[in-house]
Coordinates of C-alpha atoms in Angstrom, one line a residue:
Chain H
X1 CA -9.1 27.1 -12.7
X2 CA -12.1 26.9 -10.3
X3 CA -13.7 30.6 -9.3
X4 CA -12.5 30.2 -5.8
X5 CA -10.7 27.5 -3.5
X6 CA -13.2 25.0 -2.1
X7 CA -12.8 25.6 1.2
X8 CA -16.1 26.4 1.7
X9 CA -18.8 24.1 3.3
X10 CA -20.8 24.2 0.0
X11 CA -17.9 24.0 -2.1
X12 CA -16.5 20.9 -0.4
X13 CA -20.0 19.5 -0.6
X14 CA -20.5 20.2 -4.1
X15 CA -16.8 18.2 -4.4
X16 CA -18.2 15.0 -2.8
X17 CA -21.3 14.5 -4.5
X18 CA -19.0 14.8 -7.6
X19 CA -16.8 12.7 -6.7
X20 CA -19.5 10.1 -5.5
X21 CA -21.8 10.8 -8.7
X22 CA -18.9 10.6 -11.5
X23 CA -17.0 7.5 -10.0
X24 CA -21.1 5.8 -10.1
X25 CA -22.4 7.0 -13.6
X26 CA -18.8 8.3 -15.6
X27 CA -18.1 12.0 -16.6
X28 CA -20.4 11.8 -19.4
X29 CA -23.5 10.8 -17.7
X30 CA -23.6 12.9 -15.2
X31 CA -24.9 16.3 -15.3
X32 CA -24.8 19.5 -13.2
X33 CA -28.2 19.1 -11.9
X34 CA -28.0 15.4 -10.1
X35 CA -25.2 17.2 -8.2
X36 CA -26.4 19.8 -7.2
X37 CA -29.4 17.7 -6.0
X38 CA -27.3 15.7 -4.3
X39 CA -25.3 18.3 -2.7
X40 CA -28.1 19.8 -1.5
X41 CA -27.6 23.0 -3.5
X42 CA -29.1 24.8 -6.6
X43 CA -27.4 24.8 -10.0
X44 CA -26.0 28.9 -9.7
X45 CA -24.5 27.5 -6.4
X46 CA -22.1 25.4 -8.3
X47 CA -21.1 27.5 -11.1
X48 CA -20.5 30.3 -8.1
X49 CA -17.8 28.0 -7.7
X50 CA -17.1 25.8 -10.3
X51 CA -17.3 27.4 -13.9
X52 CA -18.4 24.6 -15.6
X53 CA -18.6 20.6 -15.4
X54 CA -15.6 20.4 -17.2
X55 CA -13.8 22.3 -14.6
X56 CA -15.6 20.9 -11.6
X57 CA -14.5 17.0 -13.0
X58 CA -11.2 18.7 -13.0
X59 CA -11.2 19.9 -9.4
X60 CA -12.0 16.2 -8.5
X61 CA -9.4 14.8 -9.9
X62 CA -7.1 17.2 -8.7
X63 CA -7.9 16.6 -5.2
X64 CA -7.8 13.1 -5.1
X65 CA -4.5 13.1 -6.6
X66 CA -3.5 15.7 -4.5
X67 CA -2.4 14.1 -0.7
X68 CA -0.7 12.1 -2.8
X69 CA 1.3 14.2 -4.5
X70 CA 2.5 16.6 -1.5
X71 CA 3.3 13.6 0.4
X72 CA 6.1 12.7 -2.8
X73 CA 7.0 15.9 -2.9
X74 CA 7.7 15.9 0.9
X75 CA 9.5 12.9 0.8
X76 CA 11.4 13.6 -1.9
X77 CA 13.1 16.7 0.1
X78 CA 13.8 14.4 3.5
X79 CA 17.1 13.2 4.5
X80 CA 16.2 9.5 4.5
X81 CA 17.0 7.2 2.2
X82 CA 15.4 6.3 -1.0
X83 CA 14.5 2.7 0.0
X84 CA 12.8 4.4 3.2
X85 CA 10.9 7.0 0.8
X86 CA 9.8 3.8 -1.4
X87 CA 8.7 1.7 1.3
X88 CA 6.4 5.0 3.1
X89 CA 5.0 5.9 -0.2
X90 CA 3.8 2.9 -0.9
X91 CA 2.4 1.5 2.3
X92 CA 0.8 5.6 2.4
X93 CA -0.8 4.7 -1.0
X94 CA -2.3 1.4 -1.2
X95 CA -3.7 2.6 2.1
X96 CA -5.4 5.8 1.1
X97 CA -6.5 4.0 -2.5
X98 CA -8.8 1.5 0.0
X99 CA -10.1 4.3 2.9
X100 CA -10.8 6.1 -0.6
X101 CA -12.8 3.3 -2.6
X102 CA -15.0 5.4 -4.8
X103 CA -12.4 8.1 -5.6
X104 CA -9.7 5.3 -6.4
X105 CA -12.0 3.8 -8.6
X106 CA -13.1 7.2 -10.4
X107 CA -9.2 7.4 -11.3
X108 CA -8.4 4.3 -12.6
X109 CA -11.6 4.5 -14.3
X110 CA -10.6 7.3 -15.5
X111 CA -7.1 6.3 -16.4
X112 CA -8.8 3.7 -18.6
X113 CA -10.1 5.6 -20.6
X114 CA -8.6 6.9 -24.4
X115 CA -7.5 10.6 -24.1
X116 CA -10.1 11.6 -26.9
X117 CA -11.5 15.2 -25.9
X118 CA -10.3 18.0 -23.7
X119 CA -11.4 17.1 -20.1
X120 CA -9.7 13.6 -20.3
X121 CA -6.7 15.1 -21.5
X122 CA -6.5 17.7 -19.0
X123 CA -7.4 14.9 -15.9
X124 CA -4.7 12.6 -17.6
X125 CA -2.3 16.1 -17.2
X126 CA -3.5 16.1 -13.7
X127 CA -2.3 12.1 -13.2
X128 CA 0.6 13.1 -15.0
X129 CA 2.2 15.2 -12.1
X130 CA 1.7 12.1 -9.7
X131 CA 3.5 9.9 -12.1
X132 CA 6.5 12.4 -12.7
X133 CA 7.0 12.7 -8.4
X134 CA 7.4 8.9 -8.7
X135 CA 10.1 8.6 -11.4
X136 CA 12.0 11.4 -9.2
X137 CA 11.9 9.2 -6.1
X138 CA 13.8 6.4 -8.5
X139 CA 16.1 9.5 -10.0
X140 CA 17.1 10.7 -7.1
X141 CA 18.0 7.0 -6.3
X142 CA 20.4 6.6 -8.7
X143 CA 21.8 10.3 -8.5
X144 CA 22.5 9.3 -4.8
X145 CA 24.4 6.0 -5.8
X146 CA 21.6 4.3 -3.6
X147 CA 20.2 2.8 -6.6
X148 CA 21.7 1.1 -9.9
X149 CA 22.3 2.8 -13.3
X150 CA 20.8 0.2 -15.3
X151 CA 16.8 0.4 -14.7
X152 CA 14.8 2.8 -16.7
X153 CA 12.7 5.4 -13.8
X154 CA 9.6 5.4 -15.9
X155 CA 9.6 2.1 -16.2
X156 CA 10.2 1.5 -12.5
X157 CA 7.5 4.6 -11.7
X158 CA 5.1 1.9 -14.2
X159 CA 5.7 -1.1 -12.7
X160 CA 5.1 0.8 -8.8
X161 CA 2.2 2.7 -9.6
X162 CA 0.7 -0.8 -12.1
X163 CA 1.5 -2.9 -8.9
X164 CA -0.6 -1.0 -6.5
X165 CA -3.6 -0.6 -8.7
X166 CA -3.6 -4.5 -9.5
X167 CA -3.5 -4.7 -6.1
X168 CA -6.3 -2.4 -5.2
X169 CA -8.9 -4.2 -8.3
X170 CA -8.0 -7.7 -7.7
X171 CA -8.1 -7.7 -3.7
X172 CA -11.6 -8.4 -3.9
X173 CA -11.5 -11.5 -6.4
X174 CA -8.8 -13.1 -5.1
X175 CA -9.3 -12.9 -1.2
X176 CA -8.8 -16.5 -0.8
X177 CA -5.0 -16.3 -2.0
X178 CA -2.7 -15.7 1.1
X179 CA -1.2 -12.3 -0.4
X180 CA -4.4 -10.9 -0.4
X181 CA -5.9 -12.5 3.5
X182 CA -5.6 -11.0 7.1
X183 CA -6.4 -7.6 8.2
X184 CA -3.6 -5.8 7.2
X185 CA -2.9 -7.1 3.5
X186 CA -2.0 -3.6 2.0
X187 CA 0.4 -3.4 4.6
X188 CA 2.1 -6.6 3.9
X189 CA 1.6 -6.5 -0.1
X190 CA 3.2 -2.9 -0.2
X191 CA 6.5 -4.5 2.2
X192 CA 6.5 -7.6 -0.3
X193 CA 5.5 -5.2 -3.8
X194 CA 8.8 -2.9 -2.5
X195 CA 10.8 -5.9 -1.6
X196 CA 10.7 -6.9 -5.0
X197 CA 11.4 -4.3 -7.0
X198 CA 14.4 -3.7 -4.4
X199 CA 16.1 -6.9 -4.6
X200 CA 14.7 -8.4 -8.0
X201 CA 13.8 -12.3 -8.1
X202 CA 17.8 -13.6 -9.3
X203 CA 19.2 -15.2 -6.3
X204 CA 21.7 -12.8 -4.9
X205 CA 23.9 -16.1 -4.0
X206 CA 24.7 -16.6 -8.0
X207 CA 26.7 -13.4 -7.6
X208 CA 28.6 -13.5 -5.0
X209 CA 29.8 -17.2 -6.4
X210 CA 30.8 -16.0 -9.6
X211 CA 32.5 -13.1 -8.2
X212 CA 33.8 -15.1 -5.4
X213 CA 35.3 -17.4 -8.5
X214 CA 36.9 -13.9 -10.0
X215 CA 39.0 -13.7 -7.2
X216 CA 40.2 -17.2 -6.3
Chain M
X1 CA -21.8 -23.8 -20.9
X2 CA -22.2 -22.4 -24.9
X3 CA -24.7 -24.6 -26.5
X4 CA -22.3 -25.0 -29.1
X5 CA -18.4 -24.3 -29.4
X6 CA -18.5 -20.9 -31.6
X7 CA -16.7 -22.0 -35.1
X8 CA -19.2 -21.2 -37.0
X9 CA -18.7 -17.9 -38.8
X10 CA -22.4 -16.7 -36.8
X11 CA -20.8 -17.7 -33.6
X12 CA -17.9 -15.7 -34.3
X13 CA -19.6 -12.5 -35.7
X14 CA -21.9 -12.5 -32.5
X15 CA -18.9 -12.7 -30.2
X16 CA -17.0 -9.9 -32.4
X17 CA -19.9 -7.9 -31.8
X18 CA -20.7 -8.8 -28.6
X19 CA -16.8 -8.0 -27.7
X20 CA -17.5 -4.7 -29.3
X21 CA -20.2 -3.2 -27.6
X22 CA -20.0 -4.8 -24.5
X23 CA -16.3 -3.1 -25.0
X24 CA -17.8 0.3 -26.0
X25 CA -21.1 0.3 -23.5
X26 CA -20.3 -1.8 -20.5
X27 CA -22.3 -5.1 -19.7
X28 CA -25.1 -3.7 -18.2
X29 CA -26.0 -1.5 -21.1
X30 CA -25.7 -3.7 -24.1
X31 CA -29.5 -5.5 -25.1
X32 CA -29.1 -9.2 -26.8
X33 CA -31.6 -7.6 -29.6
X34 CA -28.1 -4.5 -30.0
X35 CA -25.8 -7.3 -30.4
X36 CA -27.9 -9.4 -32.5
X37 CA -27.8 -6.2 -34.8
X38 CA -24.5 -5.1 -35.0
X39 CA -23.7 -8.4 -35.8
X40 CA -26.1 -8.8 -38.8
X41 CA -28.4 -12.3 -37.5
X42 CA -32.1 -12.2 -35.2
X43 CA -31.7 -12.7 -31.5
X44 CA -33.2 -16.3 -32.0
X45 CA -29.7 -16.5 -33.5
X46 CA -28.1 -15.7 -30.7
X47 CA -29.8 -17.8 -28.0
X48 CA -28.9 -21.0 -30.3
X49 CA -25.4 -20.0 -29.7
X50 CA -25.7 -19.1 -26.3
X51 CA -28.4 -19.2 -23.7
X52 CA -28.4 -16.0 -22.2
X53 CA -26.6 -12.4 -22.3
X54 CA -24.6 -13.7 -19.4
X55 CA -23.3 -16.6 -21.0
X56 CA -22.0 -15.0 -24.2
X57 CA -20.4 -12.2 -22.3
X58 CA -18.4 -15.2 -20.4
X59 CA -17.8 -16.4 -23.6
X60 CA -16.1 -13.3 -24.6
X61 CA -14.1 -13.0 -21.7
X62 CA -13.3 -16.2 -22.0
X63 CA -12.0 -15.9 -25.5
X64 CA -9.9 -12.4 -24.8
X65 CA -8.4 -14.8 -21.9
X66 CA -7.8 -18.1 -23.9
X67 CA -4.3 -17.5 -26.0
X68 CA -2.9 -16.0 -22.9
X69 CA -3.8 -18.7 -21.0
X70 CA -2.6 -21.2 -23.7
X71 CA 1.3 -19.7 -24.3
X72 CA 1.3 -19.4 -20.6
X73 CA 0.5 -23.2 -20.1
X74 CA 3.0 -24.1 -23.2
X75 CA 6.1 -22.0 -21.5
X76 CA 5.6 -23.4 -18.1
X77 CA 6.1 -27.1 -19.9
X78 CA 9.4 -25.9 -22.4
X79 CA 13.0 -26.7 -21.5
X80 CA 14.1 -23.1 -21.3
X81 CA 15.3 -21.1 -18.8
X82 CA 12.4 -19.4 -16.3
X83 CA 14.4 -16.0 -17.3
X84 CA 13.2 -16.5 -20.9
X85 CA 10.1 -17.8 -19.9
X86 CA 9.3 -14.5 -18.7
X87 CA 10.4 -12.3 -21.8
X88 CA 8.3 -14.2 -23.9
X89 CA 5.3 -14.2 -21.8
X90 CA 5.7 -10.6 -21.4
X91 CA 6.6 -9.6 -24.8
X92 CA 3.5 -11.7 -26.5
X93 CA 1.4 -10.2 -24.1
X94 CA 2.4 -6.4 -24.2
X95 CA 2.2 -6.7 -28.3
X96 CA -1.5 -9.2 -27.7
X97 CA -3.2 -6.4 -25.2
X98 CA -2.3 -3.6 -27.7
X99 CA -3.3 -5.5 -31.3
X100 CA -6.5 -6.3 -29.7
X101 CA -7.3 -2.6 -27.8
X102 CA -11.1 -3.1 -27.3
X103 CA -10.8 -6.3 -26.3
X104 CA -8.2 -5.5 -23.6
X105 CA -10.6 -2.4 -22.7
X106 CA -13.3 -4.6 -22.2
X107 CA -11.1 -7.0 -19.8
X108 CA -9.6 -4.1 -17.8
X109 CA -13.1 -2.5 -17.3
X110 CA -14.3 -5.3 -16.3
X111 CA -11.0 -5.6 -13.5
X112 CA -12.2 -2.3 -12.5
X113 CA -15.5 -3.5 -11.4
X114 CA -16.8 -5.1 -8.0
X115 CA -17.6 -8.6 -7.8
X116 CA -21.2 -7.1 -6.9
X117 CA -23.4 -10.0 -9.0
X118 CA -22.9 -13.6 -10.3
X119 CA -21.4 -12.8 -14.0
X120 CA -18.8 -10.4 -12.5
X121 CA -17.9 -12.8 -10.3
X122 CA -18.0 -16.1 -12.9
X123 CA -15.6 -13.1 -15.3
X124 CA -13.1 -12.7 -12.7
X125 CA -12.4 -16.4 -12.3
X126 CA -12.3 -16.4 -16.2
X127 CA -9.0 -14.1 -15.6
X128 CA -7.6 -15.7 -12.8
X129 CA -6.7 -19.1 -14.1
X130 CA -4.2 -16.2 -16.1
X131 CA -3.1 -14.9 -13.1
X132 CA -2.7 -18.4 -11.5
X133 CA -0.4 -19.6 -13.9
X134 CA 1.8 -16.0 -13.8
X135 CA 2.1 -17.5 -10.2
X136 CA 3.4 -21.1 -10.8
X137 CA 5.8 -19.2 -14.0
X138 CA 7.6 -17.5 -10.4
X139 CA 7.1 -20.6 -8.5
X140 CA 8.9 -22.9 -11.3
X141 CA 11.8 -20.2 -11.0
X142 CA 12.0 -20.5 -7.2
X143 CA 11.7 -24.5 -7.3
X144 CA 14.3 -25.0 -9.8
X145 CA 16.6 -22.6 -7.6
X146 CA 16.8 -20.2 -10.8
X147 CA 14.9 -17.5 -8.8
X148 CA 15.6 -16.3 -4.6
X149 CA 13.2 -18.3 -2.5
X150 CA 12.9 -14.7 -0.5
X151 CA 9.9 -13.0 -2.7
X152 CA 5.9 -14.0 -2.8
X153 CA 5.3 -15.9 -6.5
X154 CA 2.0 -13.9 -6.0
X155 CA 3.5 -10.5 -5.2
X156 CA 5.4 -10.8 -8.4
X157 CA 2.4 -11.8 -10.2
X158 CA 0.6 -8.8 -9.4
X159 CA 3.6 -6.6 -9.9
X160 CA 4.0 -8.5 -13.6
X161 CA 0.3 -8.2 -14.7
X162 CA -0.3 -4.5 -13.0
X163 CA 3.1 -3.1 -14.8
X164 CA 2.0 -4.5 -18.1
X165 CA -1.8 -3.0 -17.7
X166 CA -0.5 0.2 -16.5
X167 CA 1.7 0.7 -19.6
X168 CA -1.2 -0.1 -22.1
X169 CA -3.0 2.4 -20.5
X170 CA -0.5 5.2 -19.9
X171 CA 1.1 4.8 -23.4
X172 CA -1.6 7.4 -24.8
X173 CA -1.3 10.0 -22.1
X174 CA 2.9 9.6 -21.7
X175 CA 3.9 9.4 -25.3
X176 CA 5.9 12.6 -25.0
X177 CA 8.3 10.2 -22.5
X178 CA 10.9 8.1 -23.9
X179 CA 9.6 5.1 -22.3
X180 CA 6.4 5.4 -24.3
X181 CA 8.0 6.5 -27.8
X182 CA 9.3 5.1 -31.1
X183 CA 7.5 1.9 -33.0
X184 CA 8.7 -0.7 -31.1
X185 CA 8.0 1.0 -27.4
X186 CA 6.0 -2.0 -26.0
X187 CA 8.9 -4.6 -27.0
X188 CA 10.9 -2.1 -24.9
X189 CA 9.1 -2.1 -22.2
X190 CA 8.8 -5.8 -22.3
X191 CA 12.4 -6.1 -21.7
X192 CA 13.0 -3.0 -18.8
X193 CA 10.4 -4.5 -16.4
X194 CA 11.4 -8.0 -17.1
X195 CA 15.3 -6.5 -16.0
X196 CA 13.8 -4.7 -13.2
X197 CA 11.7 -7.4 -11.7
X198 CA 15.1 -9.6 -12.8
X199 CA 17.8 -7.6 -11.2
X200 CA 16.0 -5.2 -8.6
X201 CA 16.9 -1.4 -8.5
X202 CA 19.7 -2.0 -5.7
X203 CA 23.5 -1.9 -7.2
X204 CA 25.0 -5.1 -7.3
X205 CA 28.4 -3.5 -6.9
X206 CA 27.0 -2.8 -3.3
X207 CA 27.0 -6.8 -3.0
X208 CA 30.4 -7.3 -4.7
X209 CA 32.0 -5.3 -2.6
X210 CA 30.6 -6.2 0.5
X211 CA 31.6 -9.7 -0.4
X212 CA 35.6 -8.6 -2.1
X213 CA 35.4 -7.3 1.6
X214 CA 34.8 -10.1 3.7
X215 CA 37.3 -12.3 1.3
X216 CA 40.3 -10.1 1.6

């Protein structure tokens, strides 16, 4: 969709200031001009590569999504197994939602917002691929035998990718609660957050008595 | 910290319309004298209700928090099962966040945002008396030997609240799933992420039979 990859130096400028200017002031309030002043360009310089506003919001959201994706979609071809692939895409996540503060918070802004005109429902498309590599991950759990029959993937994908962005917002408001302390919180929440959705919170214990009972 | 506690119908219509357009504009953006307005009395009104902008918008979060907070407090007290304690919680608030859709905008919007100033930080201690008792719901379970004492009661908050949040706002851009479909969809997914955070996604088969092994 855009005129040319950004792989340019003015192009990959043009990106940031987007990024930094939309996550700030929302899609809506931002225009073509303060980026360009920011970027340090003229206005022809960004439709040189970037058709429109639409188009350039949509390149934004694309890229931030996009390391994510390619690593899910790398994973999801490894020969480890699906446990492993849970527990490095998660601790990969959380950690590249913080180093990336302003761009996590233009997506979940953005996810907050009612699909109700073109550009929102083709960056909601864009989360859409993201969400789809994280069902798989569970599918291919279950395919495998690794995982049980009985969950629903969406609703396992909902509950990952919900977990990780309640971590990410509430991190700041709740420092003072141990889950959220020490240096390396992410780390340990994304261990604990997998953990969870592994084992569940019924003792184990209670099933190995009752079957334990079966066979007596 | 209102001057008075808002029963009055005048109360109530400023706090409807102060939900509204804080809802629709953000805190920052909204005037007294626009809320005063939509909601039909003069800003001298207002202030006899409340004594500044920053006090009614507590107010509002406050009130968006408060039957929540008040089932959650009731469940944690009822002779039932932690198990069941958690459907209902879940259900009632699933079905609560999407009958009152601004309202729940305005809350997660306001999640979104850093604790940068003193009313951001005064709103996020409004919602985390809520999250504090999704905490001691886990805790009871783990104290009462209902739940494995192997998981963080604050882990599994954040996984609870963040999987409910993420399906009131994905349930636009997904509908085409299953998970997302048919009239009742949030009652549905009340019930799969209460199993999953329940039961885990690892086979319990995998236990049985490690255990049949070890007896015969």
């Amino acid at each position: 969709m855009t005129k040319s990859k950004p792989t340019t130096t003015g192009a990959l400028s043009i990106l940031e200031a987007a990024t930094e200017l939309f996550a700030r002031d929302g899609y809506e309030c931002v225009s073509v001009a303060s980026i360009a002043d920011l970027a340090g360009v003229c206005k022809a310089n960004i439709f040189h590569h970037y058709a429109s506003k639409e188009v350039l919001y949509l390149e934004v959201m694309r890229k931030a999504s996009a390391e994510h994706a390619e690593l899910a979609e790398a994973l999801l071809k490894e020969d480890i197994s699906c446990v492993e692939k849970l527990h490095r895409l998660t601790e990969y996540d959380i950690k590249t939602m913080i180093d990336n503060e302003l761009r996590t918070r233009l997506i979940l802004r953005e996810l907050g917002e009612p699909c109700e005109n073109s550009v929102r429902r083709l960056a909601h498309q864009v989360f859409r691929r993201n969400f789809q590599l994280v069902i798989e991950l569970f599918e291919q759990g279950q395919r495998n035998g690794e995982f049980r029959n009985d969950f629903d993937p969406a609703a396992a994908a909902v509950a990952w990718c919900g977990s990780k962005n309640a971590f990410f917002l509430c991190r700041e408001a709740m420092q003072d609660l141990d889950l959220f302390k020490g240096t390396d919180a992410a780390r340990g929440f994304a261990e604990k957050v997998c953990k969870l959705l592994i084992d569940g919170i019924l003792p184990v214990n209670n099933v190995i008595s009752s079957t334990e009972k079966k066979i007596s």
